[in-house]
Short mmCIF file of C-alpha atoms in Angstrom, two decimals:
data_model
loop_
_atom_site.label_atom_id
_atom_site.label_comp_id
_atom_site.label_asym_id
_atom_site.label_seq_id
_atom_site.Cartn_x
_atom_site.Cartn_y
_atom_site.Cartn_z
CA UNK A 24 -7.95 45.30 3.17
CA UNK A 25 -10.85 43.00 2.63
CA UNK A 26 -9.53 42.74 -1.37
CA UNK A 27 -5.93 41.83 -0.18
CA UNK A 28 -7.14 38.80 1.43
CA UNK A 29 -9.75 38.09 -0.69
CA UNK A 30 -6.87 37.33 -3.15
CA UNK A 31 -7.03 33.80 -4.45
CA UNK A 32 -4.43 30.63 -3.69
CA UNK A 33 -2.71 30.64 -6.78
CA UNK A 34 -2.18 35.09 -6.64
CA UNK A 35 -0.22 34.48 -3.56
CA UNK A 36 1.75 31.28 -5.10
CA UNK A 37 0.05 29.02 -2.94
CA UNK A 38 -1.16 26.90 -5.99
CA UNK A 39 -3.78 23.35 -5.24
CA UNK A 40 -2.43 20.24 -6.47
CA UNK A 41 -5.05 18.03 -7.98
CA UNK A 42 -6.03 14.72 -7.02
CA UNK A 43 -4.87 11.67 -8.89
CA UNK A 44 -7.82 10.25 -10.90
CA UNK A 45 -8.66 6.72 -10.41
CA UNK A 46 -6.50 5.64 -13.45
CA UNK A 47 -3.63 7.86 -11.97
CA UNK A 48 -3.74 6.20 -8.67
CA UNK A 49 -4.15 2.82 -10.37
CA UNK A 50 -0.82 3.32 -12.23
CA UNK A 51 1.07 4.82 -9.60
CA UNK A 52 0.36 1.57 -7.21
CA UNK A 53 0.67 -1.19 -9.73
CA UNK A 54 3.21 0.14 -11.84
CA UNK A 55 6.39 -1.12 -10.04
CA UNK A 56 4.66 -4.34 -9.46
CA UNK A 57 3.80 -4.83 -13.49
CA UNK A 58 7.45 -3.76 -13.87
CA UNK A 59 8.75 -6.44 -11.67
CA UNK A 60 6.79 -9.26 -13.44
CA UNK A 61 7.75 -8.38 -17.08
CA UNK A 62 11.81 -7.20 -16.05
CA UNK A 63 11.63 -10.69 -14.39
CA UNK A 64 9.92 -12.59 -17.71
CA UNK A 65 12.41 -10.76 -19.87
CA UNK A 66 15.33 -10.89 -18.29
CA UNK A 67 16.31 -12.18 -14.40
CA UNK A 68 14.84 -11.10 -11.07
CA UNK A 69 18.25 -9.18 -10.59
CA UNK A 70 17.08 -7.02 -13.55
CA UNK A 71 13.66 -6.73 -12.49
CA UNK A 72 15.00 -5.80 -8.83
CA UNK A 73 16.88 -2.60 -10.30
CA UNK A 74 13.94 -1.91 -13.17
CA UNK A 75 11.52 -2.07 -9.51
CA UNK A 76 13.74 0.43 -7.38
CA UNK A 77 13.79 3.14 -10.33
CA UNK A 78 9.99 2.86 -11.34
CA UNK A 79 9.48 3.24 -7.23
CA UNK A 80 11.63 6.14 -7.30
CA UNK A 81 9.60 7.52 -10.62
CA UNK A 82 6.13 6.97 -8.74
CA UNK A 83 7.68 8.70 -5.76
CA UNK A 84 8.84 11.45 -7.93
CA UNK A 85 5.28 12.15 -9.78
CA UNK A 86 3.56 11.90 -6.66
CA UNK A 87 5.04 14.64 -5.30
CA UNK A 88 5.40 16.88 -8.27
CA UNK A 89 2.50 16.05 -9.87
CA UNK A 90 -0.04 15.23 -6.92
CA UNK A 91 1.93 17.29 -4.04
CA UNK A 92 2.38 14.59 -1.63
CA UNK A 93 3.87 11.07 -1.53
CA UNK A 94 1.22 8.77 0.86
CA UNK A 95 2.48 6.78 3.70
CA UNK A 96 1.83 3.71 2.16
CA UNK A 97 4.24 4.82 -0.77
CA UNK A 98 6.92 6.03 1.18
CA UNK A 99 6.64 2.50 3.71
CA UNK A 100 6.76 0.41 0.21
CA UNK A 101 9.67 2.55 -1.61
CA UNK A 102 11.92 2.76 1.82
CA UNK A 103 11.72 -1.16 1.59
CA UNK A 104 12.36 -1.45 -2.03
CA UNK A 105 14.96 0.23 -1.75
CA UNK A 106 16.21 -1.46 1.36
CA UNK A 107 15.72 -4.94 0.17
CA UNK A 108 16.31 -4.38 -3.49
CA UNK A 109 19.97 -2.51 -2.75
CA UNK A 110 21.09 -6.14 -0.34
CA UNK A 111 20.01 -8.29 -3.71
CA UNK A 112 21.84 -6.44 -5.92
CA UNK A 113 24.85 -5.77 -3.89
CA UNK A 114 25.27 -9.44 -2.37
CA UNK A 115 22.95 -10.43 -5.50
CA UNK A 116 21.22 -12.84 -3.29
CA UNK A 117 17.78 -13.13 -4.81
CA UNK A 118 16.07 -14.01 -1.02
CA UNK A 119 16.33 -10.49 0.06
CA UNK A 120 13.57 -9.30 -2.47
CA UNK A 121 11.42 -12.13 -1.04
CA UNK A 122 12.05 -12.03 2.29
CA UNK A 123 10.62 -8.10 1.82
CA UNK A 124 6.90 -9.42 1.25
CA UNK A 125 7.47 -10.71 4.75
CA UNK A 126 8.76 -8.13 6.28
CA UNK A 127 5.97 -5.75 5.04
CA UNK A 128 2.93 -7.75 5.99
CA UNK A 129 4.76 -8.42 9.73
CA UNK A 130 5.07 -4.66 9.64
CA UNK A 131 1.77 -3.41 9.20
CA UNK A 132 0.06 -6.08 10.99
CA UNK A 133 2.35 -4.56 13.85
CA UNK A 134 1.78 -0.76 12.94
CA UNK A 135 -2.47 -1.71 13.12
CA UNK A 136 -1.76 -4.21 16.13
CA UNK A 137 -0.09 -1.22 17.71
CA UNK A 138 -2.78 0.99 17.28
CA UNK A 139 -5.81 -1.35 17.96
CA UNK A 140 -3.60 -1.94 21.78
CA UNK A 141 -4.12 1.82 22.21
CA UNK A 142 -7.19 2.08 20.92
CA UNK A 143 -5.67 4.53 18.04
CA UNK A 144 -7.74 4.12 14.76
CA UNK A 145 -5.15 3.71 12.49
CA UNK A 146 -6.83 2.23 9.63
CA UNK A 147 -9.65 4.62 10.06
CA UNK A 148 -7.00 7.39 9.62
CA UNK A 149 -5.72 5.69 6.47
CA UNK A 150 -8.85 4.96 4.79
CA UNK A 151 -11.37 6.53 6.67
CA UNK A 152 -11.98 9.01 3.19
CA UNK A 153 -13.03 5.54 1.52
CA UNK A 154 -15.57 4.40 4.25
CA UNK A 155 -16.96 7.81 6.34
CA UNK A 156 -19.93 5.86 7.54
CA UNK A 157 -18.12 2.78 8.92
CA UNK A 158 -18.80 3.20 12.99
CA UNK A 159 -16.05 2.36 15.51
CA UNK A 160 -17.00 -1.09 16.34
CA UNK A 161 -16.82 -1.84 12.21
CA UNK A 162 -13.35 -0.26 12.25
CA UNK A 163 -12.26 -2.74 15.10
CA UNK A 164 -13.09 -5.24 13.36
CA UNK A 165 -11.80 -4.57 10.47
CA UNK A 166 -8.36 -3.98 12.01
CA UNK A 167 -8.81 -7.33 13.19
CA UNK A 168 -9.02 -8.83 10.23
CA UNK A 169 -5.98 -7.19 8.37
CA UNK A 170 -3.99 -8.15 11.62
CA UNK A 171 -4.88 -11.64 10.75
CA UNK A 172 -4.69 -11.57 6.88
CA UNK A 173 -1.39 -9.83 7.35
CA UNK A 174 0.21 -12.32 9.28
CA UNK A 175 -1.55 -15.17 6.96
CA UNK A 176 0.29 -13.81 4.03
CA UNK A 177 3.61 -13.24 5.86
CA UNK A 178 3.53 -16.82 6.94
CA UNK A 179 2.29 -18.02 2.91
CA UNK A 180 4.99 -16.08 1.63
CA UNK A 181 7.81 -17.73 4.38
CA UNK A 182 6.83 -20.95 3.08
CA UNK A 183 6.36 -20.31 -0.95
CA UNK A 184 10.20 -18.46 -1.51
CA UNK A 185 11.54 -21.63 -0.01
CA UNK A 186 9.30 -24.55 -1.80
CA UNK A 187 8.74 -22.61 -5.45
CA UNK A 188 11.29 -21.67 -8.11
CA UNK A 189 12.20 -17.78 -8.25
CA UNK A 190 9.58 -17.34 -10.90
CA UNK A 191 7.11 -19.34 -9.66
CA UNK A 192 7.22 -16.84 -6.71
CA UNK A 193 7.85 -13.73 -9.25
CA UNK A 194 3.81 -15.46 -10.47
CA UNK A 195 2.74 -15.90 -6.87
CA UNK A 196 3.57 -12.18 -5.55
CA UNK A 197 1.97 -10.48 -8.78
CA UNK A 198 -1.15 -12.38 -9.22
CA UNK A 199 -1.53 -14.50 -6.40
CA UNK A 200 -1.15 -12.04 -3.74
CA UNK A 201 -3.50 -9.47 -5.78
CA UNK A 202 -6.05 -11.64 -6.27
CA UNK A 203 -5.85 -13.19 -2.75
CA UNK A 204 -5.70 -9.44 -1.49
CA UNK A 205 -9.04 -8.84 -3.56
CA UNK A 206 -10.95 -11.64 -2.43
CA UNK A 207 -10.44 -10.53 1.41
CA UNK A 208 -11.28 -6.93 0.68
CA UNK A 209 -14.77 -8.35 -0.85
CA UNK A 210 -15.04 -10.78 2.13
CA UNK A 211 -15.35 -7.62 4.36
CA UNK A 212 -18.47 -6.02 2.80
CA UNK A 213 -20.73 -7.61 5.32
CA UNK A 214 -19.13 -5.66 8.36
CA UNK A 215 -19.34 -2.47 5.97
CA UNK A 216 -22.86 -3.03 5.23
CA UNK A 217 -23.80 -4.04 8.92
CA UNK A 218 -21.53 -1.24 10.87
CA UNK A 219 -22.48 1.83 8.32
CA UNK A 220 -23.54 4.82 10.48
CA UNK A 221 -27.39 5.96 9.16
CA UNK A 222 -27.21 9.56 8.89
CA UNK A 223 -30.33 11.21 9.75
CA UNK A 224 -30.91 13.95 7.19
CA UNK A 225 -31.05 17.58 8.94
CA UNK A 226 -34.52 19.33 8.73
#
């Protein structure tokens, strides 16, 4: 009996997936954005709005196959590619792509206003791998602060489709919004440094 169950995972099909390496993961969340900015340098945004949706679908695809599970985040950001991309094809109305920017910073500054109202840890679910010595109060806070950048960038991104040229705004939501992203994510080492649980070491 005790050799029956002793059998290994993969004996009784039940096979691990690996993890994505950190080049993996790098690829699988930047690739549809790189897509979209050299489709759109090449050719139009319309081009670079269908060469987005299949590279999504792609990264979807390999995520499950490959890594056995598409993330939340993945599945949030391909439902509205796919969404937004489909209305700017179809009524090939290039404000629908950048009106999704908006809609997906209003959305999960609701989703983590939702949860910080009752007093669910959402971020802490999300990322909590990243950051297991971050204490409650530093997890508050930094649902805070995504609330707030969230809404920032929804707002920059309601004024920027309507004042810069489609590929101005193509340059804006590749670089700009990455490299404003970064800078915030730095900004918040002092509340990781300052709210980081000291484990005492076990005797």
């Amino acid at each position: 009996l005790s050799r029956r169950t002793a059998k290994p995972a993969r004996a009784r099909g039940m096979t691990t997936k690996p993890k994505p390496s950190p080049l993996a993961k790098f690829v699988l969340d930047f690739a549809p954005l790189l897509v979209f900015f050299a489709a759109n340098k090449l050719a139009a945004i319309f081009v670079a709005t269908f060469a987005t949706m299949a590279v999504t679908l792609l990264v979807m695809l390999v995520s499950h196959f490959r890594y056995g599970r598409i993330q939340p985040m993945q599945w949030v950001v391909g439902v509205m590619v796919f969404v937004f991309g489909t209305a700017t094809l179809v009524l090939h109305d290039p404000n629908f792509i950048k009106i999704k920017l908006t809609v997906i910073y209003l959305l999960f500054a609701s989703v983590l206003l939702f949860g910080k109202l009752t007093h669910r840890p959402l971020l802490k679910m999300a990322f909590g791998e990243a950051f297991p010595a971050l204490d409650s109060d530093g997890w508050r806070k930094l649902t805070r602060n995504w609330i707030i950048f969230c809404l920032a960038l929804a707002g920059m991104n309601e004024v920027l489709r309507r004042t810069l040229t489609t590929d101005q705004w193509v340059d804006f939501k590749v670089w700009g919004v990455t490299a404003i992203t970064f800078v915030f994510a730095l900004a918040q080492a002092p509340i990781l440094a300052r709210h980081a649980e000291e484990k005492t070491p076990k005797v």
